[in-house]
């Protein structure tokens, strides 16, 4: 064996024995068997089975990492190829767990709730904008009257009297753009022209056909609950692709399945980008965390319509910076921010790093200039195109609907600093907790909860501002030690928690923690431990406001831990 081969052999670590090989295979098989046995054993409580499985997978990954560290301290490092195989096995289990063992709660792998809001909302945005999706739906349903369709699962004919459904005395929809409370629909049905006059006859016919499809594809109770959500909310830039794709074909099972597959492609792209920019180990950590955390499971947006586009471009921006494609990185960050607003908050990491450099050198770094050029060019293209597709008033409408009304309305699965400030642990109605204030006798059972939550935040808003200011000062202090924009971006995820109140499923952005393990490998254990802990928190309470408040505490504490680690004297982040 020549010298080069000897060096490679030493770098690979001790050769595994047949015993090690058999043990590894048995471990992977045992993990797969445990996953499916749990799912089948708890078939009556499928979510419980999934939560247990996810917690077990994340915990097993933590134990594996601790064992690897112990072997390293003993001078008996595990061979790199065996680490890769173990990481692949655990990652595969995490993927299966995320996709619920491929036993979806809805048939045919497309999320009817999601597609109703985003497919229909984007397709008819010129007529309905942000506020009239539910109002126009009940008018269309009333006109459709009695319809007959074929049940997708049984193949049997089904007859539905749609007009009778919307004229039931207890029929309610969310009053979008006004107070976001539930209201009866009787008055709306008396003036159908208020909605129809904005449609051409052809467009109204197409809209009725799409409403007919979604109603006949959904169970009655599920369909009723759709109109109690919070409508179509994405910014005008999202409407570009949303409307283009929605108008290509009427709503059918096959076409919505095709649209749902786009999110699978985006997820593959997220992990491919991480592998390309940071290597297999960071990619594996990201996959396991994503598959096992509780705030953003498949349940919420899986099978939806372009729900992972923002995540792909947010992660891609960090990867492109790492690979020194600075203009593309700037464009990717701007696109992510224009798709969902809150991802753009991560740009504070870039700005702080660039500002620190400017302060020290009295000039901008060439790479920072390139990022700026890429971002400006992206905005210069995307914003005019969105105005053409969504309309010249679309940004005003988005601001009024989403930022003035929707963003100020407490939602049961909100997370963020505002949730922490507005929540009060205690017993009795005076606490304002959902457990004590839910009132089913009201048109909106959560009306009191929402009011008390808003009032509490208004009283303690100054506390929130003080926390944000102190956190920013801490971040600036840390940024003096940071040289790379991608590190600043990943650390800046803390500001998404501090500055935005978003629904739980967007907390998949915490995947930005994974690249930081490239610099500090000891972060792998707490990150995957956070995923396991989140499952325990989720099961701790059956009330969403309690759950998501504690989950916010856990995620925010972890982000502060990342800042503390970055500020440590054990070296400067690259």
Coordinates of C-alpha atoms in Angstrom, one line a residue:
X1 CA 0.0 0.0 0.0
X2 CA 1.5 3.3 -1.0
X3 CA 1.6 6.4 1.2
X4 CA -1.5 8.0 -0.3
X5 CA -3.6 5.0 0.3
X6 CA -2.3 4.7 3.9
X7 CA -3.2 8.3 4.6
X8 CA -6.7 7.7 3.2
X9 CA -7.2 4.6 5.3
X10 CA -6.2 6.5 8.4
X11 CA -8.6 9.3 7.6
X12 CA -11.4 6.8 7.1
X13 CA -10.9 5.4 10.6
X14 CA -10.8 1.8 11.7
X15 CA -12.2 -0.7 9.2
X16 CA -15.6 -2.0 10.4
X17 CA -15.9 -5.6 11.2
X18 CA -18.7 -7.9 10.0
X19 CA -20.2 -7.6 13.5
X20 CA -20.4 -3.8 13.1
X21 CA -22.0 -4.2 9.7
X22 CA -24.6 -6.6 11.0
X23 CA -25.3 -4.3 14.0
X24 CA -25.8 -1.3 11.8
X25 CA -28.2 -3.2 9.5
X26 CA -30.2 -4.5 12.4
X27 CA -30.4 -1.0 13.9
X28 CA -31.8 0.5 10.7
X29 CA -34.3 -2.4 10.4
X30 CA -35.3 -2.1 14.0
X31 CA -35.9 1.6 13.6
X32 CA -38.1 1.0 10.6
X33 CA -40.0 -1.8 12.3
X34 CA -40.5 0.4 15.4
X35 CA -41.8 3.2 13.2
X36 CA -44.5 1.2 11.5
X37 CA -45.4 -0.9 14.5
X38 CA -46.1 2.2 16.5
X39 CA -48.2 3.6 13.7
X40 CA -50.2 0.4 13.3
X41 CA -50.5 -0.2 17.1
X42 CA -52.0 3.2 17.7
X43 CA -54.1 3.2 14.6
X44 CA -57.0 4.6 16.7
X45 CA -54.8 7.5 17.7
X46 CA -52.6 8.0 14.6
X47 CA -51.2 11.4 15.6
X48 CA -50.0 10.0 19.0
X49 CA -48.2 7.3 17.1
X50 CA -46.5 9.8 14.8
X51 CA -45.5 12.1 17.7
X52 CA -44.0 9.2 19.7
X53 CA -42.1 8.0 16.6
X54 CA -40.7 11.5 15.8
X55 CA -39.5 12.0 19.3
X56 CA -37.9 8.5 19.3
X57 CA -36.1 9.2 16.0
X58 CA -34.7 12.6 17.1
X59 CA -33.7 11.1 20.5
X60 CA -31.9 8.2 18.8
X61 CA -30.0 10.7 16.6
X62 CA -28.9 12.5 19.8
X63 CA -27.8 9.2 21.4
X64 CA -25.9 8.4 18.2
X65 CA -24.1 11.8 18.3
X66 CA -23.2 11.3 21.9
X67 CA -21.8 7.9 21.2
X68 CA -19.8 9.3 18.3
X69 CA -18.3 12.0 20.6
X70 CA -17.5 9.4 23.2
X71 CA -15.6 7.2 20.7
X72 CA -13.7 10.3 19.5
X73 CA -12.6 11.1 23.1
X74 CA -11.4 7.5 23.5
X75 CA -9.3 7.8 20.4
X76 CA -11.4 5.3 18.5
X77 CA -13.2 7.4 16.0
X78 CA -16.0 5.9 13.9
X79 CA -15.2 5.5 10.2
X80 CA -16.7 8.3 8.1
X81 CA -18.5 5.9 5.8
X82 CA -20.3 4.4 8.8
X83 CA -21.3 7.8 10.0
X84 CA -22.8 8.5 6.5
X85 CA -24.7 5.2 6.5
X86 CA -26.1 5.8 9.9
X87 CA -27.1 9.4 9.0
X88 CA -28.8 8.2 5.9
X89 CA -30.8 5.5 7.8
X90 CA -32.0 8.0 10.5
X91 CA -32.7 10.6 7.9
X92 CA -34.8 8.2 5.9
X93 CA -36.9 7.4 9.0
X94 CA -37.4 11.1 9.7
X95 CA -38.7 11.6 6.1
X96 CA -41.1 8.7 6.5
X97 CA -42.3 10.1 9.9
X98 CA -42.7 13.6 8.4
X99 CA -45.0 12.2 5.7
X100 CA -47.0 10.4 8.3
X101 CA -45.9 6.9 7.2
X102 CA -47.6 7.8 3.9
X103 CA -51.0 7.3 5.6
X104 CA -52.4 10.7 4.9
X105 CA -55.4 12.2 6.8
X106 CA -56.9 13.1 3.4
X107 CA -57.2 10.9 0.3
X108 CA -55.4 11.3 -3.0
X109 CA -52.5 13.4 -1.7
X110 CA -53.8 16.9 -2.2
X111 CA -54.8 19.1 0.7
X112 CA -58.3 20.3 -0.1
X113 CA -58.3 23.0 2.5
X114 CA -55.0 24.4 1.3
X115 CA -55.9 24.3 -2.4
X116 CA -59.3 25.9 -1.9
X117 CA -57.7 28.9 -0.3
X118 CA -54.6 29.2 -2.6
X119 CA -55.7 27.8 -5.9
X120 CA -59.1 29.5 -5.9
X121 CA -57.8 32.6 -4.1
X122 CA -55.0 33.1 -6.7
X123 CA -57.1 32.2 -9.7
X124 CA -59.9 34.7 -9.0
X125 CA -57.8 37.3 -7.2
X126 CA -58.8 40.1 -9.7
X127 CA -62.4 39.6 -8.7
X128 CA -62.2 38.8 -5.0
X129 CA -58.9 40.2 -3.8
X130 CA -58.2 39.3 -0.2
X131 CA -61.6 39.7 1.5
X132 CA -64.3 38.1 -0.6
X133 CA -63.3 34.4 -1.0
X134 CA -65.9 33.1 1.5
X135 CA -68.6 35.6 0.6
X136 CA -68.4 34.7 -3.1
X137 CA -68.2 31.0 -2.3
X138 CA -71.6 31.0 -0.5
X139 CA -73.2 32.9 -3.3
X140 CA -71.9 30.5 -5.9
X141 CA -72.9 27.5 -3.8
X142 CA -76.4 28.9 -3.4
X143 CA -76.8 29.2 -7.2
X144 CA -75.5 25.7 -7.8
X145 CA -78.4 24.2 -5.9
X146 CA -78.7 20.4 -6.1
X147 CA -75.6 18.6 -7.7
X148 CA -74.7 15.0 -8.1
X149 CA -71.1 13.8 -8.1
X150 CA -69.1 10.6 -7.7
X151 CA -67.3 10.0 -4.4
X152 CA -63.6 9.6 -5.1
X153 CA -63.1 6.9 -2.5
X154 CA -66.2 4.7 -2.9
X155 CA -67.1 5.4 -6.6
X156 CA -70.7 5.9 -5.5
X157 CA -72.9 8.7 -6.7
X158 CA -73.5 11.5 -4.1
X159 CA -76.2 14.1 -4.2
X160 CA -75.7 17.4 -2.3
X161 CA -78.2 20.3 -2.0
X162 CA -75.7 23.1 -1.8
X163 CA -78.3 25.9 -1.6
X164 CA -79.9 24.2 1.4
X165 CA -76.5 24.0 3.1
X166 CA -75.7 27.7 2.9
X167 CA -79.2 28.6 4.0
X168 CA -78.9 26.6 7.2
X169 CA -79.6 28.9 10.2
X170 CA -76.2 28.2 11.8
X171 CA -74.1 28.6 8.7
X172 CA -71.2 31.0 9.4
X173 CA -68.1 32.3 7.6
X174 CA -65.1 34.4 8.7
X175 CA -65.7 38.1 8.2
X176 CA -62.5 38.8 6.3
X177 CA -61.1 42.3 6.1
X178 CA -63.5 43.6 8.8
X179 CA -63.1 42.1 12.3
X180 CA -62.2 38.6 11.4
X181 CA -65.0 37.2 13.5
X182 CA -67.5 34.6 12.4
X183 CA -70.8 36.0 11.0
X184 CA -74.0 34.4 9.6
X185 CA -74.5 34.4 5.9
X186 CA -78.1 35.3 5.6
X187 CA -77.6 38.9 4.7
X188 CA -75.0 38.1 2.0
X189 CA -77.4 35.8 0.2
X190 CA -79.9 38.6 -0.2
X191 CA -77.5 40.6 -2.4
X192 CA -75.6 38.2 -4.7
X193 CA -74.8 41.1 -7.1
X194 CA -72.3 42.5 -4.6
X195 CA -70.0 39.7 -5.6
X196 CA -71.2 38.6 -9.1
X197 CA -70.9 42.1 -10.7
X198 CA -67.1 41.9 -10.5
X199 CA -67.0 38.7 -12.5
X200 CA -67.6 38.3 -16.3
X201 CA -70.2 35.6 -17.1
X202 CA -67.5 33.2 -18.2
X203 CA -65.4 33.8 -15.1
X204 CA -68.4 33.4 -12.8
X205 CA -69.2 30.1 -14.5
X206 CA -65.6 28.9 -14.0
X207 CA -65.7 30.0 -10.3
X208 CA -68.9 28.0 -9.7
X209 CA -67.4 24.9 -11.3
X210 CA -64.3 25.2 -9.0
X211 CA -66.5 25.7 -5.9
X212 CA -68.6 22.7 -7.0
X213 CA -65.4 20.6 -7.3
X214 CA -64.1 21.5 -3.8
X215 CA -67.5 21.0 -2.1
X216 CA -68.1 17.6 -3.6
X217 CA -64.5 16.6 -2.9
X218 CA -64.8 17.4 0.8
X219 CA -66.8 16.2 3.7
X220 CA -69.6 18.6 4.8
X221 CA -68.1 19.4 8.2
X222 CA -64.6 19.9 6.7
X223 CA -66.0 22.2 4.0
X224 CA -67.9 24.2 6.6
X225 CA -64.7 24.7 8.6
X226 CA -62.8 25.9 5.5
X227 CA -64.8 29.1 5.5
X228 CA -63.9 29.8 9.1
X229 CA -60.2 30.0 8.3
X230 CA -58.5 33.4 7.6
X231 CA -58.7 33.5 3.8
X232 CA -56.1 34.1 1.1
X233 CA -53.2 36.0 2.5
X234 CA -50.0 35.8 0.5
X235 CA -48.3 39.0 -1.0
X236 CA -48.8 39.9 -4.6
X237 CA -45.5 38.4 -5.7
X238 CA -46.8 34.9 -4.6
X239 CA -49.8 35.6 -6.8
X240 CA -47.6 35.7 -9.9
X241 CA -47.0 31.9 -10.0
X242 CA -50.1 31.1 -8.0
X243 CA -52.4 32.7 -10.5
X244 CA -50.5 31.5 -13.6
X245 CA -50.6 27.8 -12.5
X246 CA -54.2 28.0 -11.2
X247 CA -55.5 29.4 -14.5
X248 CA -53.8 26.7 -16.6
X249 CA -56.5 24.1 -15.7
X250 CA -59.8 23.8 -13.9
X251 CA -59.8 22.2 -10.5
X252 CA -59.6 18.4 -10.9
X253 CA -58.0 15.7 -8.7
X254 CA -55.2 15.1 -11.1
X255 CA -54.3 18.7 -11.6
X256 CA -54.3 19.5 -7.9
X257 CA -52.1 16.4 -7.3
X258 CA -49.7 17.9 -9.8
X259 CA -49.7 21.2 -8.1
X260 CA -49.1 19.5 -4.7
X261 CA -46.0 17.8 -6.1
X262 CA -44.3 21.2 -6.6
X263 CA -43.8 21.4 -2.8
X264 CA -42.1 18.0 -2.8
X265 CA -39.7 19.3 -5.4
X266 CA -39.1 22.4 -3.3
X267 CA -38.3 20.3 -0.2
X268 CA -35.9 18.2 -2.2
X269 CA -34.3 21.4 -3.4
X270 CA -33.9 22.6 0.1
X271 CA -31.9 19.6 1.2
X272 CA -30.0 19.3 -2.1
X273 CA -28.9 22.9 -1.7
X274 CA -27.7 22.2 1.9
X275 CA -25.8 19.2 0.8
X276 CA -24.2 21.2 -2.1
X277 CA -23.2 24.1 0.1
X278 CA -22.5 22.5 3.5
X279 CA -22.0 18.8 3.0
X280 CA -23.8 15.6 3.9
X281 CA -23.6 16.1 7.7
X282 CA -25.4 19.4 7.8
X283 CA -28.0 18.0 5.3
X284 CA -28.7 15.0 7.5
X285 CA -29.1 17.2 10.6
X286 CA -31.5 19.4 8.7
X287 CA -33.5 16.5 7.5
X288 CA -33.8 14.9 10.9
X289 CA -34.8 18.2 12.6
X290 CA -37.3 19.0 9.8
X291 CA -38.9 15.5 10.0
X292 CA -39.2 15.4 13.8
X293 CA -40.0 18.9 15.1
X294 CA -43.7 19.5 16.1
X295 CA -44.6 23.1 15.1
X296 CA -44.5 22.5 11.4
X297 CA -45.7 18.9 10.7
X298 CA -47.1 17.7 7.4
X299 CA -50.6 18.0 8.8
X300 CA -50.8 21.8 8.3
X301 CA -49.6 22.4 4.7
X302 CA -48.5 19.0 3.3
X303 CA -50.1 18.4 -0.1
X304 CA -50.7 22.1 -0.5
X305 CA -50.0 24.6 -3.3
X306 CA -46.6 26.3 -3.3
X307 CA -46.3 26.3 0.4
X308 CA -42.5 25.6 0.5
X309 CA -41.3 28.1 -2.1
X310 CA -40.3 30.7 0.4
X311 CA -38.4 28.1 2.4
X312 CA -36.5 27.0 -0.6
X313 CA -35.4 30.5 -1.6
X314 CA -34.6 31.5 2.0
X315 CA -32.3 28.4 2.5
X316 CA -30.9 28.8 -1.0
X317 CA -29.8 32.4 -0.2
X318 CA -27.6 31.1 2.6
X319 CA -26.2 28.3 0.4
X320 CA -25.5 30.7 -2.5
X321 CA -23.6 33.1 -0.2
X322 CA -21.6 30.1 1.2
X323 CA -20.7 29.2 -2.4
X324 CA -19.9 32.9 -3.3
X325 CA -22.8 33.4 -5.8
X326 CA -23.5 36.7 -4.2
X327 CA -25.8 38.3 -6.7
X328 CA -28.0 35.2 -6.9
X329 CA -28.0 35.1 -3.1
X330 CA -29.4 38.6 -3.0
X331 CA -32.0 37.8 -5.5
X332 CA -33.0 34.7 -3.7
X333 CA -33.4 36.5 -0.4
X334 CA -35.5 39.2 -1.9
X335 CA -37.7 36.7 -3.6
X336 CA -38.2 34.8 -0.3
X337 CA -39.2 38.0 1.4
X338 CA -41.6 39.1 -1.3
X339 CA -43.2 35.6 -1.2
X340 CA -44.1 35.7 2.5
X341 CA -42.7 38.9 4.0
X342 CA -41.3 37.4 7.3
X343 CA -38.4 35.5 5.6
X344 CA -37.1 38.9 4.6
X345 CA -36.5 39.7 8.3
X346 CA -33.4 37.4 8.0
X347 CA -31.8 40.1 5.9
X348 CA -31.1 41.9 9.2
X349 CA -28.2 39.4 9.6
X350 CA -26.7 40.5 6.3
X351 CA -27.2 44.2 7.1
X352 CA -25.6 43.9 10.5
X353 CA -22.6 42.0 9.2
X354 CA -22.2 44.5 6.3
X355 CA -22.7 47.4 8.7
X356 CA -20.0 46.1 11.0
X357 CA -17.6 45.8 8.0
X358 CA -18.5 49.3 6.8
X359 CA -17.8 50.7 10.3
X360 CA -14.4 49.0 10.5
X361 CA -13.2 49.7 6.9
X362 CA -15.2 52.8 5.9
X363 CA -16.3 51.0 2.7
X364 CA -18.5 48.2 1.6
X365 CA -17.0 44.8 0.9
X366 CA -17.2 43.8 -2.8
X367 CA -19.3 40.8 -1.9
X368 CA -21.8 42.9 0.0
X369 CA -22.1 45.2 -3.1
X370 CA -22.9 42.2 -5.3
X371 CA -25.5 41.0 -2.9
X372 CA -27.1 44.4 -2.9
X373 CA -27.1 44.5 -6.7
X374 CA -28.7 41.1 -6.9
X375 CA -31.5 42.0 -4.5
X376 CA -32.3 45.3 -6.1
X377 CA -32.5 43.7 -9.6
X378 CA -34.8 41.0 -8.3
X379 CA -37.1 43.6 -6.7
X380 CA -37.0 45.7 -9.8
X381 CA -38.3 42.7 -11.8
X382 CA -40.7 41.0 -9.4
X383 CA -42.6 44.0 -8.1
X384 CA -43.7 45.4 -11.5
X385 CA -44.6 41.9 -12.7
X386 CA -46.7 41.4 -9.5
X387 CA -48.5 44.6 -10.2
X388 CA -49.4 43.4 -13.7
X389 CA -50.7 40.0 -12.5
X390 CA -52.4 41.0 -9.2
X391 CA -53.4 44.6 -10.0
X392 CA -52.1 48.0 -9.3
X393 CA -54.0 48.2 -6.0
X394 CA -52.7 44.7 -4.8
X395 CA -50.1 46.1 -2.4
X396 CA -52.6 48.4 -0.7
X397 CA -55.1 45.6 -0.5
X398 CA -52.4 43.3 1.0
X399 CA -51.4 45.8 3.6
X400 CA -55.0 46.5 4.6
X401 CA -56.1 42.8 4.7
X402 CA -53.0 41.1 6.0
X403 CA -51.0 43.6 8.0
X404 CA -53.7 45.8 9.4
X405 CA -56.4 43.2 10.1
X406 CA -55.2 39.6 9.8
X407 CA -51.8 40.2 11.4
X408 CA -53.5 42.0 14.3
X409 CA -56.0 39.2 14.9
X410 CA -54.9 36.5 17.4
X411 CA -55.0 33.0 15.9
X412 CA -54.9 29.9 18.0
X413 CA -51.7 28.5 16.4
X414 CA -49.8 31.8 16.3
X415 CA -46.2 31.8 17.5
X416 CA -43.8 34.7 18.2
X417 CA -42.8 37.3 20.8
X418 CA -46.3 38.9 20.7
X419 CA -47.7 35.5 21.7
X420 CA -45.4 35.4 24.8
X421 CA -46.3 38.9 25.9
X422 CA -50.0 38.4 25.3
X423 CA -50.3 35.0 27.0
X424 CA -50.8 34.7 30.8
X425 CA -50.5 31.4 32.6
X426 CA -53.1 31.1 35.3
X427 CA -56.5 29.6 36.1
X428 CA -59.9 31.1 35.6
X429 CA -61.4 33.4 33.0
X430 CA -59.2 36.3 34.2
X431 CA -56.2 34.6 32.7
X432 CA -57.6 34.9 29.2
X433 CA -56.4 31.4 28.4
X434 CA -58.4 29.5 25.7
X435 CA -59.2 26.8 28.2
X436 CA -61.3 29.2 30.3
X437 CA -62.6 31.7 27.7
X438 CA -63.9 29.6 24.9
X439 CA -67.6 30.2 24.6
X440 CA -69.6 28.1 22.2
X441 CA -72.7 30.2 22.7
X442 CA -71.1 33.1 20.8
X443 CA -71.0 33.3 17.0
X444 CA -67.2 33.1 17.3
X445 CA -66.3 30.8 20.3
X446 CA -62.9 32.5 20.6
X447 CA -64.1 36.1 20.5
X448 CA -63.4 36.7 24.2
X449 CA -60.1 34.9 23.9
X450 CA -59.0 37.1 21.0
X451 CA -60.1 40.3 22.7
X452 CA -58.4 39.6 26.0
X453 CA -55.2 38.5 24.2
X454 CA -55.1 41.7 22.2
X455 CA -55.8 43.8 25.2
X456 CA -53.0 42.2 27.2
X457 CA -50.5 42.7 24.4
X458 CA -51.5 46.4 24.2
X459 CA -50.8 46.8 27.9
X460 CA -47.4 45.2 27.8
X461 CA -46.2 46.2 24.3
X462 CA -43.4 48.2 25.9
X463 CA -42.0 45.0 27.3
X464 CA -41.9 43.5 23.8
X465 CA -40.1 46.6 22.5
X466 CA -37.5 46.4 25.3
X467 CA -36.8 42.7 24.5
X468 CA -36.4 43.5 20.8
X469 CA -34.0 46.4 21.6
X470 CA -31.9 44.3 24.0
X471 CA -31.8 41.4 21.6
X472 CA -30.7 43.6 18.7
X473 CA -27.9 45.1 20.9
X474 CA -26.8 41.5 21.7
X475 CA -26.9 40.6 18.0
X476 CA -24.8 43.6 17.0
X477 CA -22.2 42.6 19.6
X478 CA -22.1 39.1 18.2
X479 CA -22.0 40.4 14.6
X480 CA -18.6 42.0 15.3
X481 CA -17.2 38.5 15.4
X482 CA -19.0 37.3 12.3
X483 CA -17.4 37.5 8.9
X484 CA -19.7 35.5 6.7
X485 CA -23.1 36.7 5.5
X486 CA -24.5 33.2 5.7
X487 CA -23.7 33.0 9.4
X488 CA -25.4 36.3 10.0
X489 CA -28.4 35.2 8.1
X490 CA -28.7 31.9 10.1
X491 CA -28.3 33.7 13.4
X492 CA -30.9 36.4 12.4
X493 CA -33.7 33.9 12.5
X494 CA -34.2 35.1 16.1
X495 CA -35.7 38.3 14.7
X496 CA -38.4 36.3 12.8
X497 CA -39.5 35.2 16.3
X498 CA -39.2 38.6 17.8
X499 CA -40.7 40.8 15.0
X500 CA -43.4 38.6 13.5
X501 CA -46.5 36.8 14.7
X502 CA -46.9 33.9 12.3
X503 CA -48.7 30.6 12.3
X504 CA -46.8 27.6 13.7
X505 CA -46.1 25.8 10.4
X506 CA -43.9 28.6 9.3
X507 CA -41.5 27.7 12.1
X508 CA -39.8 25.3 9.7
X509 CA -37.5 28.3 9.1
X510 CA -35.6 27.0 12.2
X511 CA -33.9 24.7 9.7
X512 CA -31.5 27.6 9.3
X513 CA -29.9 26.4 12.5
X514 CA -28.5 23.4 10.7
X515 CA -25.8 25.2 8.7
X516 CA -24.4 26.6 11.9
X517 CA -23.4 23.0 12.9
X518 CA -20.8 23.2 10.2
X519 CA -18.9 25.7 12.3
X520 CA -19.8 24.4 15.8
X521 CA -20.5 20.6 15.6
X522 CA -21.5 20.5 19.3
X523 CA -24.7 22.3 18.2
X524 CA -26.0 19.1 16.6
X525 CA -27.1 17.6 19.9
X526 CA -29.1 20.6 21.2
X527 CA -30.7 21.1 17.8
X528 CA -32.0 17.6 17.5
X529 CA -32.8 17.6 21.2
X530 CA -35.0 20.6 20.5
X531 CA -36.9 18.6 17.9
X532 CA -37.5 15.8 20.5
X533 CA -38.4 18.3 23.2
X534 CA -40.9 19.9 20.9
X535 CA -42.9 16.7 20.6
X536 CA -43.1 16.5 24.4
X537 CA -44.3 20.1 24.6
X538 CA -46.9 19.4 21.9
X539 CA -48.3 16.5 24.0
X540 CA -48.1 18.4 27.3
X541 CA -51.4 20.3 26.7
X542 CA -54.4 19.9 24.5
X543 CA -55.0 23.7 24.2
X544 CA -53.3 25.4 21.3
X545 CA -52.5 28.7 23.0
X546 CA -50.6 26.9 25.8
X547 CA -48.8 24.6 23.4
X548 CA -47.6 27.3 21.0
X549 CA -46.6 29.7 23.8
X550 CA -44.3 27.1 25.3
X551 CA -43.0 26.1 21.8
X552 CA -42.2 29.7 21.2
X553 CA -40.2 29.9 24.5
X554 CA -38.2 26.8 23.4
X555 CA -37.4 28.1 19.9
X556 CA -36.5 31.6 21.2
X557 CA -34.3 30.2 24.0
X558 CA -32.5 28.1 21.4
X559 CA -31.9 31.1 19.2
X560 CA -30.4 33.0 22.2
X561 CA -28.2 29.9 22.8
X562 CA -27.0 30.2 19.2
X563 CA -26.0 33.8 19.8
X564 CA -24.2 32.9 23.0
X565 CA -22.3 30.2 21.1
X566 CA -21.4 32.5 18.3
X567 CA -20.1 35.1 20.9
X568 CA -18.0 32.5 22.7
X569 CA -14.2 33.0 22.6
X570 CA -13.5 29.6 21.0
X571 CA -12.9 31.2 17.7
X572 CA -14.6 33.4 15.2
X573 CA -17.4 32.1 13.0
X574 CA -16.2 32.0 9.5

